[in-house]
PDB file of C-alpha atoms and ligand atoms in Angstrom:
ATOM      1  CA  UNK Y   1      12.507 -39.165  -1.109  1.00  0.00           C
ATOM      2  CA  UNK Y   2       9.474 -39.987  -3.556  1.00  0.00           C
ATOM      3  CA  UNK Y   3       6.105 -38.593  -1.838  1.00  0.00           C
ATOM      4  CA  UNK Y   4       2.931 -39.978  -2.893  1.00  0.00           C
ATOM      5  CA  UNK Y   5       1.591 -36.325  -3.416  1.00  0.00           C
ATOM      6  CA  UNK Y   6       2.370 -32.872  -3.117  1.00  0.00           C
ATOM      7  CA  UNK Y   7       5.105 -31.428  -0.655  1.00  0.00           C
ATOM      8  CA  UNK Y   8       3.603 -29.425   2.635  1.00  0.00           C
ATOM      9  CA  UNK Y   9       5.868 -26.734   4.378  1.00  0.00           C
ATOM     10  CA  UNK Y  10       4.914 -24.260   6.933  1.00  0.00           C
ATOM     11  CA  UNK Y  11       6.148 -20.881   8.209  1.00  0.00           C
ATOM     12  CA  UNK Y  12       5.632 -20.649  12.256  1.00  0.00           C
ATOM     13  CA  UNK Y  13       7.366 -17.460  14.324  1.00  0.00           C
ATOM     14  CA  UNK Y  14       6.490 -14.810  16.726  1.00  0.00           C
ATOM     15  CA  UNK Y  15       4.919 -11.730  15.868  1.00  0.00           C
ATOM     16  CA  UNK Y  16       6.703  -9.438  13.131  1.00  0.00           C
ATOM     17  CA  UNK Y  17       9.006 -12.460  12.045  1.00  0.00           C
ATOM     18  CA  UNK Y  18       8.364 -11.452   8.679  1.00  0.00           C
ATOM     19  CA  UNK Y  19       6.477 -14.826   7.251  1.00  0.00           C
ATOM     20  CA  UNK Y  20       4.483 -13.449   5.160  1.00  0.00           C
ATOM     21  CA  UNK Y  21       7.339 -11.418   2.862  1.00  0.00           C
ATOM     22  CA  UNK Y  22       8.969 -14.505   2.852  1.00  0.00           C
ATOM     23  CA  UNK Y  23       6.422 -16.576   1.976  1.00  0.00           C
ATOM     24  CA  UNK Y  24       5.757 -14.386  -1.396  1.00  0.00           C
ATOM     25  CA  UNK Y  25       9.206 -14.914  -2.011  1.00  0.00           C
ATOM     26  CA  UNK Y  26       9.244 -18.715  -1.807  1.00  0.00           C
ATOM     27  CA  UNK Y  27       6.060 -18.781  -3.618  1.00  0.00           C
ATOM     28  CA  UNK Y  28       7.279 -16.523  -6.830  1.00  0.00           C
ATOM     29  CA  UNK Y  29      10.180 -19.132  -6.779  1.00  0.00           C
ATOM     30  CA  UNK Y  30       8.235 -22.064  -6.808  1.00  0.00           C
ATOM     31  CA  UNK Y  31       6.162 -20.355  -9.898  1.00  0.00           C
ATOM     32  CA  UNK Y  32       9.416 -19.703 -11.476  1.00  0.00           C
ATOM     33  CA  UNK Y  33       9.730 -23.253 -11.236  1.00  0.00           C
ATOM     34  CA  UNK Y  34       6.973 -24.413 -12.808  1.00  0.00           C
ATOM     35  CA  UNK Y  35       5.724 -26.031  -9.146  1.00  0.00           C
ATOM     36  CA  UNK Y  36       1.822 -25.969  -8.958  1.00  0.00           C
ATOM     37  CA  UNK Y  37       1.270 -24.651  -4.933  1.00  0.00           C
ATOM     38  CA  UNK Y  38      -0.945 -23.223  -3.159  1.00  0.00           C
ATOM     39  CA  UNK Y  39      -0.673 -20.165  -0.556  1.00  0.00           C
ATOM     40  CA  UNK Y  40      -2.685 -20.693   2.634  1.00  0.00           C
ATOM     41  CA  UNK Y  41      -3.219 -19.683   6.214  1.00  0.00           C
ATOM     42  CA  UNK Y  42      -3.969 -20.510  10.015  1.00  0.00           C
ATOM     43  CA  UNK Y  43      -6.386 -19.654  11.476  1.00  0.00           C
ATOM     44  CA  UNK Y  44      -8.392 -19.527   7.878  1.00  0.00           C
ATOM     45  CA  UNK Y  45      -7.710 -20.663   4.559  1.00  0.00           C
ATOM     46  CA  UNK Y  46     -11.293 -22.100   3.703  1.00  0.00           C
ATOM     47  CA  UNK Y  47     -14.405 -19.401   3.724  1.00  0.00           C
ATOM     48  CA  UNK Y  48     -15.610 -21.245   7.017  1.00  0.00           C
ATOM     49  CA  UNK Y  49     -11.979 -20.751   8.710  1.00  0.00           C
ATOM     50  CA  UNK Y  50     -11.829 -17.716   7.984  1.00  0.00           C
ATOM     51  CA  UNK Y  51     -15.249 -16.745   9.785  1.00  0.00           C
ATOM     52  CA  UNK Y  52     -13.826 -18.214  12.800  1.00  0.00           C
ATOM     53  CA  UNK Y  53     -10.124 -16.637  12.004  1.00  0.00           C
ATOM     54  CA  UNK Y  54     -12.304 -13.559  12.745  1.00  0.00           C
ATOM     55  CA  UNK Y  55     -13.653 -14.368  16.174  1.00  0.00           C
ATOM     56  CA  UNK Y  56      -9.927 -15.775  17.059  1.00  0.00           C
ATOM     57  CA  UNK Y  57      -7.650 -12.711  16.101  1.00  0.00           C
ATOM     58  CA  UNK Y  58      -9.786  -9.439  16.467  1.00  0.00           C
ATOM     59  CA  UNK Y  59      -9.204  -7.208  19.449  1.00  0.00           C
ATOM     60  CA  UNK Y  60     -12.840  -6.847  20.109  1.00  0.00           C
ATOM     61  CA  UNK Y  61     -14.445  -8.906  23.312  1.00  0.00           C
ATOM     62  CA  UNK Y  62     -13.368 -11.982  22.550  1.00  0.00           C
ATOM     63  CA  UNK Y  63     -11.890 -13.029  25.806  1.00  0.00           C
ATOM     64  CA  UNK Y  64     -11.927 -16.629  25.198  1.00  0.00           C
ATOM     65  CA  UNK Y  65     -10.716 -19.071  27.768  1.00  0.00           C
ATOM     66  CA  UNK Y  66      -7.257 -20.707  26.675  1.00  0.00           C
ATOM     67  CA  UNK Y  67      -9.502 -23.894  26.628  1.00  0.00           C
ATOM     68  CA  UNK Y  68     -12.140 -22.179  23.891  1.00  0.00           C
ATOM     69  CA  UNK Y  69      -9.215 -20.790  22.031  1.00  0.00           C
ATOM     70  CA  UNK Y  70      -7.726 -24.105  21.316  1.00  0.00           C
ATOM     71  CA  UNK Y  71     -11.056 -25.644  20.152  1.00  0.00           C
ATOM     72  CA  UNK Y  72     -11.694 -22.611  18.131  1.00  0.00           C
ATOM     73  CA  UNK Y  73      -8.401 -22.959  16.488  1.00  0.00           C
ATOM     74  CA  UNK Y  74      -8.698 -26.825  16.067  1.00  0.00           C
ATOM     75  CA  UNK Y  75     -12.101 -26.621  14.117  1.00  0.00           C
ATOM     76  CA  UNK Y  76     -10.615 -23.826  11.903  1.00  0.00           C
ATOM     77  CA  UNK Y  77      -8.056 -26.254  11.138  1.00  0.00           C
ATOM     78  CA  UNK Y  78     -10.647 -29.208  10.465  1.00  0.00           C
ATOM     79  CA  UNK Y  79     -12.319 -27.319   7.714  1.00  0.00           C
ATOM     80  CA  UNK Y  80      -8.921 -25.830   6.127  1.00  0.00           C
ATOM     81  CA  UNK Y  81      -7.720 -29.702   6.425  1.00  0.00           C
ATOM     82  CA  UNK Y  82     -10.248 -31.430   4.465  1.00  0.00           C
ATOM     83  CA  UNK Y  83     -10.907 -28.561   2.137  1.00  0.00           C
ATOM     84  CA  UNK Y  84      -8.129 -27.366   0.793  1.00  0.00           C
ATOM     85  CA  UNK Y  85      -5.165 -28.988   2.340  1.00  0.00           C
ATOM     86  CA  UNK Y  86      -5.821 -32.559   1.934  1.00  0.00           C
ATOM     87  CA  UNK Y  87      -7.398 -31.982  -1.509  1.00  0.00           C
ATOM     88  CA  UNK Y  88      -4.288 -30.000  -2.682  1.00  0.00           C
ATOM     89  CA  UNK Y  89      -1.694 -32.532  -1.529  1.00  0.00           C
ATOM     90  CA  UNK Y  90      -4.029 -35.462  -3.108  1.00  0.00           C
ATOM     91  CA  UNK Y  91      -3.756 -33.033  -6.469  1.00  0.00           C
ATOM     92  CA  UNK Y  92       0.146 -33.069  -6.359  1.00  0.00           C
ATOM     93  CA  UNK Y  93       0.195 -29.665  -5.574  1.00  0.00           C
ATOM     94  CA  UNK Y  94       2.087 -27.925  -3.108  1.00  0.00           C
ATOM     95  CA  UNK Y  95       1.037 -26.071   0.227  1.00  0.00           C
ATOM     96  CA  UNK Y  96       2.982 -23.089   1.552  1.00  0.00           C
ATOM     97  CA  UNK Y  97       1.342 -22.970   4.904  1.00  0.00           C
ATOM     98  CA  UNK Y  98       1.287 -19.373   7.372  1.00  0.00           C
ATOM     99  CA  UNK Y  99       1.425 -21.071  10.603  1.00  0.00           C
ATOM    100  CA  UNK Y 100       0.091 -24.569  11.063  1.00  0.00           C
ATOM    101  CA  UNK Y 101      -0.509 -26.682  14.425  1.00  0.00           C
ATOM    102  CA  UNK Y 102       2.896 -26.098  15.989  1.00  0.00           C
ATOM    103  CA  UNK Y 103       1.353 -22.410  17.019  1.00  0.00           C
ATOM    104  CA  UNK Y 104      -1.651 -24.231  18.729  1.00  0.00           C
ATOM    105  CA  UNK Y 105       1.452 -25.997  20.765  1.00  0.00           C
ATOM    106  CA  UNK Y 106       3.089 -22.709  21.253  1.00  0.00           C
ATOM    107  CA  UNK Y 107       0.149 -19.986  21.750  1.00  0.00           C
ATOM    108  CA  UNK Y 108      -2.372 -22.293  23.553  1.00  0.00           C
ATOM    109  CA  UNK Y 109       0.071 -24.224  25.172  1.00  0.00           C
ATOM    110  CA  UNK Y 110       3.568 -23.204  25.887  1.00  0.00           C
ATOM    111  CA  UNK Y 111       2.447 -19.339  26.227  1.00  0.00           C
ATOM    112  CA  UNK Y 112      -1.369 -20.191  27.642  1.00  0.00           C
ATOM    113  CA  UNK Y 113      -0.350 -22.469  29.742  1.00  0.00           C
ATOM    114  CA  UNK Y 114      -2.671 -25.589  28.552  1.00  0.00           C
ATOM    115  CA  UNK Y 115      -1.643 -28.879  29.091  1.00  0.00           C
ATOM    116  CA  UNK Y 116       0.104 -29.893  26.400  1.00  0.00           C
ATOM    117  CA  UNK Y 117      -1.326 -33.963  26.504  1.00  0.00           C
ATOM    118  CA  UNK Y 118      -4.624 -32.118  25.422  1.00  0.00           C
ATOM    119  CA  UNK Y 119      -3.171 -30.195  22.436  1.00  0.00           C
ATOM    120  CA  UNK Y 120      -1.274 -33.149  21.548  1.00  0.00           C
ATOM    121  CA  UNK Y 121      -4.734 -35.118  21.828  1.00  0.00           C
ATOM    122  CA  UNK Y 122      -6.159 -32.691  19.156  1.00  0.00           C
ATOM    123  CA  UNK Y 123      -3.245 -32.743  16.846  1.00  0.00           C
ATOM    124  CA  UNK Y 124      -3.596 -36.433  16.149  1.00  0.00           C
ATOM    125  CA  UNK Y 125      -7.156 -36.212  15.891  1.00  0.00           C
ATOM    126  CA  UNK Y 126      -7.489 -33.379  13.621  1.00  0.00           C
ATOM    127  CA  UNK Y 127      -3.886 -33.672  11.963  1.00  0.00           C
ATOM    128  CA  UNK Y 128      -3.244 -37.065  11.861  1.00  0.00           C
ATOM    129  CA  UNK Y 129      -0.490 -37.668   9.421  1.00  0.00           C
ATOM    130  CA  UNK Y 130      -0.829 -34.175   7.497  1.00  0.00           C
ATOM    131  CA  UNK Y 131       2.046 -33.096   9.287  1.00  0.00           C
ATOM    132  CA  UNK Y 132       3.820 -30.442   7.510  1.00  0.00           C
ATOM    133  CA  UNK Y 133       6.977 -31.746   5.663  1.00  0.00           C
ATOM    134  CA  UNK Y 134       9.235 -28.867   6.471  1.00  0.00           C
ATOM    135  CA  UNK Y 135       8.394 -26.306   8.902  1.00  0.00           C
ATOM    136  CA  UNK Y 136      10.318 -23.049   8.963  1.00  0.00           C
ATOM    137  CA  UNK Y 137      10.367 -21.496  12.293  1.00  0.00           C
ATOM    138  CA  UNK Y 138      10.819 -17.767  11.711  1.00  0.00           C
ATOM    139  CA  UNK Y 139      12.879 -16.753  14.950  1.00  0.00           C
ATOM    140  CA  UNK Y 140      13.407 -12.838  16.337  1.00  0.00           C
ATOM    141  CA  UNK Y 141      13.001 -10.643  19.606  1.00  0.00           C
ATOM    142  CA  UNK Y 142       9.737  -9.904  20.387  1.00  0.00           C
ATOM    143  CA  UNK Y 143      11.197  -6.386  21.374  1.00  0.00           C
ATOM    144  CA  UNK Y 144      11.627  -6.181  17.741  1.00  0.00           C
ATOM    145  CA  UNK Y 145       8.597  -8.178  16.452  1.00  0.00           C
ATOM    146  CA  UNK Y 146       5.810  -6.901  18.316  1.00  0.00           C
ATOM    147  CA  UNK Y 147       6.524  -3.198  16.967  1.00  0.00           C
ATOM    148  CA  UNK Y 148       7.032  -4.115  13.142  1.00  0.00           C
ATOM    149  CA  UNK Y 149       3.863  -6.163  13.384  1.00  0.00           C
ATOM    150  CA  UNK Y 150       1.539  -3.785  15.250  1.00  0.00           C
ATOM    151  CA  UNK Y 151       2.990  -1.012  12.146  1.00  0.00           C
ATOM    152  CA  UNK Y 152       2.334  -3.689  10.014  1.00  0.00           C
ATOM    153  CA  UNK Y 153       0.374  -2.712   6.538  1.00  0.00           C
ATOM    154  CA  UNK Y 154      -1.544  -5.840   4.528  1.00  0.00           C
ATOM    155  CA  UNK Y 155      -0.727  -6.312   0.944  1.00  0.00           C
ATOM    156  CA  UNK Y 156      -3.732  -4.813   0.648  1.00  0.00           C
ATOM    157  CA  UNK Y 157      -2.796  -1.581   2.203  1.00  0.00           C
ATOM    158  CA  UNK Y 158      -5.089  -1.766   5.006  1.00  0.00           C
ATOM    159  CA  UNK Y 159      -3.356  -1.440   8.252  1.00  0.00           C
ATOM    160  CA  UNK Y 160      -3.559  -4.468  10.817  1.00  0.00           C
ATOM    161  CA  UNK Y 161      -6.378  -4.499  12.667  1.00  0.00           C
ATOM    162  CA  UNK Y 162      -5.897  -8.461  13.655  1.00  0.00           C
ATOM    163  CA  UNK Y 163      -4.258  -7.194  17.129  1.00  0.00           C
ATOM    164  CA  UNK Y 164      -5.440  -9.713  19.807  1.00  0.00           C
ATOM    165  CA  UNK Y 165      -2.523 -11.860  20.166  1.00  0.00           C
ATOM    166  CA  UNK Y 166       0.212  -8.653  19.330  1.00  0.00           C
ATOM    167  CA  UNK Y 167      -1.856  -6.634  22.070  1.00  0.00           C
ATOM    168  CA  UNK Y 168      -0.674  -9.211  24.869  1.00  0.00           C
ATOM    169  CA  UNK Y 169       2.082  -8.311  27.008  1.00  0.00           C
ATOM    170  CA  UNK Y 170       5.579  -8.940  26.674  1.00  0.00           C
ATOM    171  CA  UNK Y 171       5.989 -11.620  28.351  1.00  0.00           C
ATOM    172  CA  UNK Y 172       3.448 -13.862  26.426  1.00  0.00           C
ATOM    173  CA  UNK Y 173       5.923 -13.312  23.146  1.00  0.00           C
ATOM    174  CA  UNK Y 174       8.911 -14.265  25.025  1.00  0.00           C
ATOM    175  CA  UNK Y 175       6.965 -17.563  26.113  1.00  0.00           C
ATOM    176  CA  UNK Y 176       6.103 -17.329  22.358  1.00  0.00           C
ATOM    177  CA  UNK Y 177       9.928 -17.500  21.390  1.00  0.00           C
ATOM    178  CA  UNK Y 178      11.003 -19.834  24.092  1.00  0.00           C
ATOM    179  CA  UNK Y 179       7.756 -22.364  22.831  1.00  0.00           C
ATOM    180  CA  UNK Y 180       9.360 -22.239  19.226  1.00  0.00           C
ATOM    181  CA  UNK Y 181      12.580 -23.114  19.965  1.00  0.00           C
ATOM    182  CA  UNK Y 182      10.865 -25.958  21.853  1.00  0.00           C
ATOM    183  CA  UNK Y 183       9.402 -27.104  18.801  1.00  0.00           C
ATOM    184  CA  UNK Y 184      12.395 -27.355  17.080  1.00  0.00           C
ATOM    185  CA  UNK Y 185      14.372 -29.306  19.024  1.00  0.00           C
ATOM    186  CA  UNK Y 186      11.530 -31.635  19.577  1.00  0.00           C
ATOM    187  CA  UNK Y 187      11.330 -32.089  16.012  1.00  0.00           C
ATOM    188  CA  UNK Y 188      14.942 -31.260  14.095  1.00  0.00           C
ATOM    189  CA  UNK Y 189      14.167 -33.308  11.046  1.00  0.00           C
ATOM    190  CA  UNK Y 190      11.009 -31.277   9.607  1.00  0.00           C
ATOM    191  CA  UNK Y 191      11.321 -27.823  11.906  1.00  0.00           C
ATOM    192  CA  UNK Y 192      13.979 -25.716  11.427  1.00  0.00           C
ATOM    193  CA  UNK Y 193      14.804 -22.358  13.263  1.00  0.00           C
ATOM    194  CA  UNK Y 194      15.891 -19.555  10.474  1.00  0.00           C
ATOM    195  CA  UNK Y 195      16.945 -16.275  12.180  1.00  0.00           C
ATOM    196  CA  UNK Y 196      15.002 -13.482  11.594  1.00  0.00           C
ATOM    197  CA  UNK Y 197      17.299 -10.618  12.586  1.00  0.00           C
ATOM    198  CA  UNK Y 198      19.506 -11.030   9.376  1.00  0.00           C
ATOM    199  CA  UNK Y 199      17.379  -9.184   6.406  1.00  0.00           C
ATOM    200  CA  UNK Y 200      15.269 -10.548   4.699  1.00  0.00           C
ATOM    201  CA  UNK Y 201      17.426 -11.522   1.678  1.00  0.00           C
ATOM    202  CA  UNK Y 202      19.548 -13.934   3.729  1.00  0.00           C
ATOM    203  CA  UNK Y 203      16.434 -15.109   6.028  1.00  0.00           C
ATOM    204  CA  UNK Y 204      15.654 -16.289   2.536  1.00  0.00           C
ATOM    205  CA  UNK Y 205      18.788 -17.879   1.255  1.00  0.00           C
ATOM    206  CA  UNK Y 206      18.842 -19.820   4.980  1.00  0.00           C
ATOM    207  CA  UNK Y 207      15.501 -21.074   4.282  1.00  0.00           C
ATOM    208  CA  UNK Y 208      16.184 -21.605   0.440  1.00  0.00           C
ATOM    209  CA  UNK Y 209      19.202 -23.753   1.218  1.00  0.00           C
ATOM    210  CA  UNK Y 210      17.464 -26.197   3.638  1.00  0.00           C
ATOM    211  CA  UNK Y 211      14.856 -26.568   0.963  1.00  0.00           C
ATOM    212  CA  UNK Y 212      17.025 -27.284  -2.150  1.00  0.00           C
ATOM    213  CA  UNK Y 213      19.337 -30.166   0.648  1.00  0.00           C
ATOM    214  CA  UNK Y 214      15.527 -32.066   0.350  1.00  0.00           C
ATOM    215  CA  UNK Y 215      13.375 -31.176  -2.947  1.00  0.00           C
ATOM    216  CA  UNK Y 216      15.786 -30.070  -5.347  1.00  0.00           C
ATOM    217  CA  UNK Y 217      13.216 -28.040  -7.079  1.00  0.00           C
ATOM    218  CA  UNK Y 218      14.248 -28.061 -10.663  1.00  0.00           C
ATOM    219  CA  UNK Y 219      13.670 -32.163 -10.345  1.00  0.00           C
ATOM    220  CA  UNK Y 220       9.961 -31.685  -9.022  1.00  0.00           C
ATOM    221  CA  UNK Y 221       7.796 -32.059 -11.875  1.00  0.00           C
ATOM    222  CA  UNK Y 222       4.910 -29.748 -13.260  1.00  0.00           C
ATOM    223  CA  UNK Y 223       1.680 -30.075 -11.994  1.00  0.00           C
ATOM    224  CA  UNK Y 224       2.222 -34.081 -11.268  1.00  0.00           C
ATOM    225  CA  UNK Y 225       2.590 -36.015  -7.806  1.00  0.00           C
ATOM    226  CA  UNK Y 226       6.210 -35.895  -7.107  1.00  0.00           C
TER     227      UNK Y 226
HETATM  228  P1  LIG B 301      -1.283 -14.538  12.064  1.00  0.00           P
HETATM  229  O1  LIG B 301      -2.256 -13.598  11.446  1.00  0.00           O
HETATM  230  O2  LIG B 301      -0.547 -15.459  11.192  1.00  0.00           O
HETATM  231  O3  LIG B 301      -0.320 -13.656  12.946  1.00  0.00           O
HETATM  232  P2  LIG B 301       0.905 -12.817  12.451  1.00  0.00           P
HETATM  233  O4  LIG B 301       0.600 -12.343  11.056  1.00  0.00           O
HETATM  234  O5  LIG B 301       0.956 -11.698  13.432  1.00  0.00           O
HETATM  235  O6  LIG B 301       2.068 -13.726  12.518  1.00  0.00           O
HETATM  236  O7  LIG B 301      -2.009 -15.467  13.158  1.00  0.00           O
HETATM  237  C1  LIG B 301      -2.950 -14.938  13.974  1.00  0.00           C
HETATM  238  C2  LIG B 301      -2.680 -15.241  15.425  1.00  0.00           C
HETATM  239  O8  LIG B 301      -3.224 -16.510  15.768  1.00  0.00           O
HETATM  240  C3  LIG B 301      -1.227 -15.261  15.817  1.00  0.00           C
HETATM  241  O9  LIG B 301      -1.051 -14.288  16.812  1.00  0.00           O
HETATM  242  C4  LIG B 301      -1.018 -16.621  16.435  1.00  0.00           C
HETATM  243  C5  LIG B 301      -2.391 -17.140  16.716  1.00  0.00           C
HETATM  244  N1  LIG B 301      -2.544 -18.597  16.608  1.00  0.00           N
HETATM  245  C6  LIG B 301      -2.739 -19.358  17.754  1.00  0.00           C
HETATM  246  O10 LIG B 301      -2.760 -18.826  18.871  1.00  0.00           O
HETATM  247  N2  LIG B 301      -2.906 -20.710  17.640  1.00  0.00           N
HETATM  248  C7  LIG B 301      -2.912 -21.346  16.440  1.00  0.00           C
HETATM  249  O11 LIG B 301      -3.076 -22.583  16.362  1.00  0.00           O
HETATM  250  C8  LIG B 301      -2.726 -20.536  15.261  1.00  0.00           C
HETATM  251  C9  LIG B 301      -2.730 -21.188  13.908  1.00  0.00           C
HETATM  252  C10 LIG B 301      -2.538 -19.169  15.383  1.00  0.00           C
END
């Protein structure tokens, strides 16, 4: 498939999947590779994303309503759109995405309970056709998620303080799971569920393999639109 710019894939999953290990992973092989990318997040990725990523995932007394959340979550993704997404793809480059508007369908709506019209109604207004390409959908048991990622340590060594959505009960990760799953089937040709039991050297060989089936890397040239 020729693309008139740069290749967008995103990493969606519970709690504790383990996207961001395998994220570094996909991104050292892309470098190996000679493929310009970029690493990026949701909410956040822009300096005026991140300010709201703040507000969104600290356990402080942000009780926003479901409705608040999604708006919250929807400008984030404005700014991180037209600054660094859309000017990255334009650029040929690739973006490695940490969750992307499918967890808007699955927090806000399949887990929040929001209709999901509405969050459909933002997603075309604030998406539009920057739809990911490929979207890996990290999947494993809350029961197993929740405690690696309230453990969790940042690459930076600081330990996770971004607890609002872990601190929720049980049951909001198993709607969580359930939502994914949704996602997928809704959307087999770009989402793809990858099973996040197995460790983390086969997670990535799952994920590596569905990649290589539709951008044989080695073919993608340097730093140009592929
Ligand atoms: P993130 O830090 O990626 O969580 P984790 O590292 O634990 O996977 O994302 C922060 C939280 O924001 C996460 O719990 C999911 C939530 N979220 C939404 O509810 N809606 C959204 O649209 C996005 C992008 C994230």
């Amino acid at each position: 498939m020729t693309l008139p710019y740069g290749v967008f894939i995103s990493f969606e999953g519970g709690e504790g999947a383990g996207k961001s290990s395998q994220i570094a992973r996909l991104c050292a092989t892309l470098k190996s590779c000679g493929i310009d990318h970029i690493r990026t997040r949701e909410p956040g990725g822009c300096v005026e994303a991140e300010t709201l990523r703040d507000l969104l995932v600290r356990d402080s007394h942000n009780n926003w309503t479901p409705k608040t959340e999604l708006m919250l979550m929807n400008a984030a993704r404005h700014e991180h759109l037209e600054k660094v997404i859309r000017p990255a793809l334009k650029d040929g480059r690739w973006v490695i995405c940490d969750r992307f508007c499918d967890s808007s369908l699955v927090y806000q709506g399949y887990a929040r309970g929001m209709d999901l019209s509405v969050i459909e109604k933002y997603r075309a207004d604030i998406v539009g056709s920057t739809m990911p390409n490929l979207t890996f959908v990290l999947d494993v048991d809350p029961m197993i998620g929740i405690p690696r990622s309230r453990g969790n340590v940042h690459e930076n060594g600081q330990v996770n303080q971004e607890t609002r959505f872990e601190n929720l009960e049980m049951s909001f990760h198993e709607k969580v799971r359930e939502g994914f799953k949704k996602v997928v089937l809704n959307d087999p040709d770009r989402c793809h569920l990858i099973d996040a039991h197995k460790n983390q050297n086969e997670v990535y060989m799952d994920m590596m393999s569905i990649l290589l089936q539709k951008y044989p890397l080695l073919s993608v040239p340097k730093n140009t639109p592929n």
